[in-house]
PDB file of C-alpha atoms in Angstrom:
ATOM      1  CA  UNK T   1      -9.673 -81.569  57.752  1.00 68.00           C
ATOM      2  CA  UNK T   2      -7.229 -79.164  56.249  1.00 78.00           C
ATOM      3  CA  UNK T   3      -3.588 -80.097  56.018  1.00 90.00           C
ATOM      4  CA  UNK T   4      -4.040 -83.745  56.977  1.00 93.00           C
ATOM      5  CA  UNK T   5      -0.747 -84.498  55.263  1.00 94.00           C
ATOM      6  CA  UNK T   6       1.009 -82.239  57.785  1.00 92.00           C
ATOM      7  CA  UNK T   7      -0.493 -84.162  60.706  1.00 91.00           C
ATOM      8  CA  UNK T   8       0.323 -87.508  59.140  1.00 92.00           C
ATOM      9  CA  UNK T   9       3.915 -86.408  58.605  1.00 93.00           C
ATOM     10  CA  UNK T  10       4.214 -85.474  62.287  1.00 91.00           C
ATOM     11  CA  UNK T  11       2.535 -88.755  63.254  1.00 90.00           C
ATOM     12  CA  UNK T  12       4.984 -90.789  61.145  1.00 91.00           C
ATOM     13  CA  UNK T  13       7.969 -88.969  62.650  1.00 91.00           C
ATOM     14  CA  UNK T  14       6.763 -89.687  66.183  1.00 90.00           C
ATOM     15  CA  UNK T  15       6.149 -93.361  65.372  1.00 89.00           C
ATOM     16  CA  UNK T  16       9.632 -93.667  63.846  1.00 91.00           C
ATOM     17  CA  UNK T  17      11.144 -92.473  67.129  1.00 92.00           C
ATOM     18  CA  UNK T  18       9.564 -95.558  68.699  1.00 90.00           C
ATOM     19  CA  UNK T  19       8.702 -94.167  72.136  1.00 93.00           C
ATOM     20  CA  UNK T  20       4.995 -93.817  71.424  1.00 92.00           C
ATOM     21  CA  UNK T  21       4.767 -97.362  70.056  1.00 92.00           C
ATOM     22  CA  UNK T  22       6.503 -98.798  73.108  1.00 94.00           C
ATOM     23  CA  UNK T  23       4.401 -96.793  75.556  1.00 94.00           C
ATOM     24  CA  UNK T  24       1.108 -97.555  73.800  1.00 94.00           C
ATOM     25  CA  UNK T  25       1.835-101.283  73.516  1.00 94.00           C
ATOM     26  CA  UNK T  26       2.836-101.494  77.180  1.00 95.00           C
ATOM     27  CA  UNK T  27      -0.265 -99.589  78.293  1.00 96.00           C
ATOM     28  CA  UNK T  28      -2.550-101.886  76.286  1.00 95.00           C
ATOM     29  CA  UNK T  29      -0.777-104.964  77.674  1.00 96.00           C
ATOM     30  CA  UNK T  30      -1.242-103.588  81.173  1.00 97.00           C
ATOM     31  CA  UNK T  31      -4.988-103.097  80.675  1.00 97.00           C
ATOM     32  CA  UNK T  32      -5.161-106.642  79.257  1.00 97.00           C
ATOM     33  CA  UNK T  33      -3.440-107.901  82.407  1.00 97.00           C
ATOM     34  CA  UNK T  34      -5.873-105.951  84.578  1.00 97.00           C
ATOM     35  CA  UNK T  35      -8.790-107.597  82.808  1.00 97.00           C
ATOM     36  CA  UNK T  36      -7.268-111.074  83.183  1.00 97.00           C
ATOM     37  CA  UNK T  37      -6.514-110.507  86.868  1.00 97.00           C
ATOM     38  CA  UNK T  38     -10.021-109.151  87.506  1.00 97.00           C
ATOM     39  CA  UNK T  39     -11.623-112.132  85.781  1.00 97.00           C
ATOM     40  CA  UNK T  40      -9.735-114.319  88.258  1.00 97.00           C
ATOM     41  CA  UNK T  41     -10.374-112.234  91.364  1.00 96.00           C
ATOM     42  CA  UNK T  42     -13.735-110.545  90.735  1.00 97.00           C
ATOM     43  CA  UNK T  43     -15.755-113.005  88.641  1.00 96.00           C
ATOM     44  CA  UNK T  44     -18.091-113.588  91.586  1.00 96.00           C
ATOM     45  CA  UNK T  45     -19.036-109.882  91.356  1.00 96.00           C
ATOM     46  CA  UNK T  46     -18.876-109.069  87.653  1.00 98.00           C
ATOM     47  CA  UNK T  47     -18.568-110.466  84.163  1.00 97.00           C
ATOM     48  CA  UNK T  48     -15.969-108.835  81.925  1.00 98.00           C
ATOM     49  CA  UNK T  49     -15.856-108.181  78.179  1.00 96.00           C
ATOM     50  CA  UNK T  50     -12.837-108.034  75.896  1.00 95.00           C
ATOM     51  CA  UNK T  51     -10.466-105.104  75.573  1.00 95.00           C
ATOM     52  CA  UNK T  52     -11.520-102.254  73.324  1.00 94.00           C
ATOM     53  CA  UNK T  53      -9.156 -99.722  71.818  1.00 88.00           C
ATOM     54  CA  UNK T  54     -10.180 -96.153  71.252  1.00 80.00           C
ATOM     55  CA  UNK T  55      -8.420 -93.851  68.835  1.00 85.00           C
ATOM     56  CA  UNK T  56      -5.257 -93.549  70.919  1.00 88.00           C
ATOM     57  CA  UNK T  57      -7.475 -91.830  73.491  1.00 93.00           C
ATOM     58  CA  UNK T  58      -8.973 -94.664  75.553  1.00 96.00           C
ATOM     59  CA  UNK T  59      -8.277 -98.332  76.229  1.00 97.00           C
ATOM     60  CA  UNK T  60     -11.066-100.012  78.161  1.00 97.00           C
ATOM     61  CA  UNK T  61     -13.221-102.997  78.946  1.00 98.00           C
ATOM     62  CA  UNK T  62     -16.772-103.293  80.159  1.00 98.00           C
ATOM     63  CA  UNK T  63     -17.919-105.136  83.234  1.00 98.00           C
ATOM     64  CA  UNK T  64     -21.397-105.812  84.476  1.00 98.00           C
ATOM     65  CA  UNK T  65     -23.566-107.827  86.842  1.00 98.00           C
ATOM     66  CA  UNK T  66     -27.181-109.005  86.812  1.00 97.00           C
ATOM     67  CA  UNK T  67     -28.496-105.780  88.355  1.00 97.00           C
ATOM     68  CA  UNK T  68     -26.791-103.587  85.768  1.00 98.00           C
ATOM     69  CA  UNK T  69     -27.871-105.874  82.944  1.00 98.00           C
ATOM     70  CA  UNK T  70     -31.493-105.669  84.131  1.00 97.00           C
ATOM     71  CA  UNK T  71     -31.270-101.876  83.799  1.00 97.00           C
ATOM     72  CA  UNK T  72     -29.435-102.086  80.453  1.00 98.00           C
ATOM     73  CA  UNK T  73     -26.358-100.506  82.053  1.00 98.00           C
ATOM     74  CA  UNK T  74     -22.699-101.450  82.351  1.00 98.00           C
ATOM     75  CA  UNK T  75     -19.482-100.146  83.815  1.00 98.00           C
ATOM     76  CA  UNK T  76     -16.296 -99.431  81.919  1.00 98.00           C
ATOM     77  CA  UNK T  77     -12.799 -99.444  83.335  1.00 98.00           C
ATOM     78  CA  UNK T  78     -11.121 -96.774  81.253  1.00 98.00           C
ATOM     79  CA  UNK T  79      -7.493 -95.880  80.748  1.00 98.00           C
ATOM     80  CA  UNK T  80      -7.751 -92.276  79.610  1.00 97.00           C
ATOM     81  CA  UNK T  81      -4.569 -91.819  77.559  1.00 96.00           C
ATOM     82  CA  UNK T  82      -4.876 -88.042  77.201  1.00 95.00           C
ATOM     83  CA  UNK T  83      -5.176 -87.458  80.962  1.00 97.00           C
ATOM     84  CA  UNK T  84      -3.148 -90.633  81.750  1.00 97.00           C
ATOM     85  CA  UNK T  85      -5.464 -91.793  84.503  1.00 98.00           C
ATOM     86  CA  UNK T  86      -7.890 -94.599  85.256  1.00 98.00           C
ATOM     87  CA  UNK T  87     -11.621 -93.984  85.437  1.00 98.00           C
ATOM     88  CA  UNK T  88     -14.816 -95.928  86.007  1.00 98.00           C
ATOM     89  CA  UNK T  89     -17.659 -94.968  83.716  1.00 98.00           C
ATOM     90  CA  UNK T  90     -21.325 -95.855  83.938  1.00 98.00           C
ATOM     91  CA  UNK T  91     -22.706 -96.450  80.463  1.00 98.00           C
ATOM     92  CA  UNK T  92     -26.039 -97.363  78.940  1.00 97.00           C
ATOM     93  CA  UNK T  93     -26.478-100.059  76.320  1.00 96.00           C
ATOM     94  CA  UNK T  94     -28.280 -97.546  74.079  1.00 95.00           C
ATOM     95  CA  UNK T  95     -28.433 -93.767  73.698  1.00 95.00           C
ATOM     96  CA  UNK T  96     -32.001 -93.570  75.140  1.00 96.00           C
ATOM     97  CA  UNK T  97     -30.868 -95.516  78.240  1.00 96.00           C
ATOM     98  CA  UNK T  98     -27.872 -93.206  78.617  1.00 96.00           C
ATOM     99  CA  UNK T  99     -30.121 -90.162  78.314  1.00 96.00           C
ATOM    100  CA  UNK T 100     -32.598 -91.562  80.868  1.00 96.00           C
ATOM    101  CA  UNK T 101     -29.908 -92.217  83.461  1.00 97.00           C
ATOM    102  CA  UNK T 102     -28.149 -88.935  82.696  1.00 95.00           C
ATOM    103  CA  UNK T 103     -31.361 -87.124  83.593  1.00 94.00           C
ATOM    104  CA  UNK T 104     -31.538 -89.114  86.837  1.00 95.00           C
ATOM    105  CA  UNK T 105     -27.893 -88.548  87.744  1.00 94.00           C
ATOM    106  CA  UNK T 106     -26.997 -85.130  86.375  1.00 92.00           C
ATOM    107  CA  UNK T 107     -27.224 -83.582  89.849  1.00 91.00           C
ATOM    108  CA  UNK T 108     -25.063 -86.189  91.584  1.00 94.00           C
ATOM    109  CA  UNK T 109     -21.518 -85.606  92.818  1.00 94.00           C
ATOM    110  CA  UNK T 110     -20.170 -87.316  89.705  1.00 94.00           C
ATOM    111  CA  UNK T 111     -21.808 -84.780  87.384  1.00 92.00           C
ATOM    112  CA  UNK T 112     -21.883 -81.678  89.564  1.00 88.00           C
ATOM    113  CA  UNK T 113     -19.569 -79.722  87.267  1.00 87.00           C
ATOM    114  CA  UNK T 114     -21.165 -80.833  84.009  1.00 90.00           C
ATOM    115  CA  UNK T 115     -23.825 -78.904  82.158  1.00 89.00           C
ATOM    116  CA  UNK T 116     -24.385 -81.607  79.548  1.00 92.00           C
ATOM    117  CA  UNK T 117     -24.116 -85.364  79.326  1.00 92.00           C
ATOM    118  CA  UNK T 118     -20.586 -86.666  78.751  1.00 92.00           C
ATOM    119  CA  UNK T 119     -19.913 -87.769  75.189  1.00 91.00           C
ATOM    120  CA  UNK T 120     -19.656 -91.504  75.912  1.00 93.00           C
ATOM    121  CA  UNK T 121     -20.947 -92.081  79.439  1.00 96.00           C
ATOM    122  CA  UNK T 122     -23.624 -91.289  81.976  1.00 97.00           C
ATOM    123  CA  UNK T 123     -21.140 -90.504  84.706  1.00 96.00           C
ATOM    124  CA  UNK T 124     -17.406 -90.806  85.263  1.00 96.00           C
ATOM    125  CA  UNK T 125     -15.381 -91.383  88.407  1.00 97.00           C
ATOM    126  CA  UNK T 126     -11.616 -90.856  88.438  1.00 97.00           C
ATOM    127  CA  UNK T 127     -10.144 -93.723  90.441  1.00 98.00           C
ATOM    128  CA  UNK T 128      -6.366 -93.319  89.931  1.00 98.00           C
ATOM    129  CA  UNK T 129      -5.280 -89.849  88.952  1.00 97.00           C
ATOM    130  CA  UNK T 130      -1.498 -90.316  88.752  1.00 96.00           C
ATOM    131  CA  UNK T 131      -0.718 -93.989  88.106  1.00 98.00           C
ATOM    132  CA  UNK T 132       2.782 -95.192  88.956  1.00 97.00           C
ATOM    133  CA  UNK T 133       3.658 -97.529  86.101  1.00 97.00           C
ATOM    134  CA  UNK T 134       6.995 -98.359  87.702  1.00 96.00           C
ATOM    135  CA  UNK T 135       5.226-100.403  90.389  1.00 96.00           C
ATOM    136  CA  UNK T 136       2.645-102.445  88.463  1.00 96.00           C
ATOM    137  CA  UNK T 137       1.698-104.828  91.289  1.00 96.00           C
ATOM    138  CA  UNK T 138       0.852-101.928  93.569  1.00 97.00           C
ATOM    139  CA  UNK T 139      -0.960-100.157  90.730  1.00 98.00           C
ATOM    140  CA  UNK T 140      -3.103-103.226  89.999  1.00 97.00           C
ATOM    141  CA  UNK T 141      -4.049-103.425  93.679  1.00 97.00           C
ATOM    142  CA  UNK T 142      -4.837 -99.701  93.764  1.00 98.00           C
ATOM    143  CA  UNK T 143      -6.979 -99.888  90.624  1.00 98.00           C
ATOM    144  CA  UNK T 144      -8.893-102.935  91.871  1.00 98.00           C
ATOM    145  CA  UNK T 145      -9.585-101.362  95.267  1.00 98.00           C
ATOM    146  CA  UNK T 146     -10.675 -98.033  93.823  1.00 98.00           C
ATOM    147  CA  UNK T 147     -12.657 -99.641  90.994  1.00 98.00           C
ATOM    148  CA  UNK T 148     -14.654-101.735  93.466  1.00 98.00           C
ATOM    149  CA  UNK T 149     -15.192 -98.747  95.753  1.00 98.00           C
ATOM    150  CA  UNK T 150     -16.456 -96.544  92.913  1.00 98.00           C
ATOM    151  CA  UNK T 151     -18.564 -99.357  91.425  1.00 98.00           C
ATOM    152  CA  UNK T 152     -20.181-100.137  94.782  1.00 98.00           C
ATOM    153  CA  UNK T 153     -20.933 -96.470  95.374  1.00 98.00           C
ATOM    154  CA  UNK T 154     -22.522 -96.053  91.946  1.00 98.00           C
ATOM    155  CA  UNK T 155     -24.505 -99.289  92.367  1.00 98.00           C
ATOM    156  CA  UNK T 156     -25.780 -98.109  95.753  1.00 97.00           C
ATOM    157  CA  UNK T 157     -26.930 -94.871  94.102  1.00 97.00           C
ATOM    158  CA  UNK T 158     -28.627 -96.721  91.236  1.00 97.00           C
ATOM    159  CA  UNK T 159     -30.513 -98.943  93.674  1.00 96.00           C
ATOM    160  CA  UNK T 160     -32.075 -95.846  95.251  1.00 95.00           C
ATOM    161  CA  UNK T 161     -33.655 -95.011  91.892  1.00 90.00           C
ATOM    162  CA  UNK T 162     -35.977 -98.037  92.010  1.00 65.00           C
TER     163      UNK T 162
END
């Protein structure tokens, strides 16, 4: 990459201002709280993994059940930092599994506008487009409701493939 020093200089200046650090830390803490709350309220439906941090682009955790595990699939609850929205992704445990299920789902409503497989997932469902971070209790409820709705819908679709 040319002129990396220029980008690093800009990065340092933004970090010194402090706003990005505060926002990022609060967003990660919120996703951690989501995971903890979902372990308490949804453990009869899914098992949950630890929080994963992208490269300032995504914060996420995986969740799965016996059916998904049997197909070598999993869901991800994703905070997309660039778009600032929450998404549910269907992912494969390996690239060949992802490719297999992409082929099976590339004509579904989730992939109707895509001409190639997403970079990290098989399919993606936006569940909260404009999150209101000033009302976290309501946001948690909204995310849980929409996450379960999207997950159930994707599971129903996957079960038709058998």
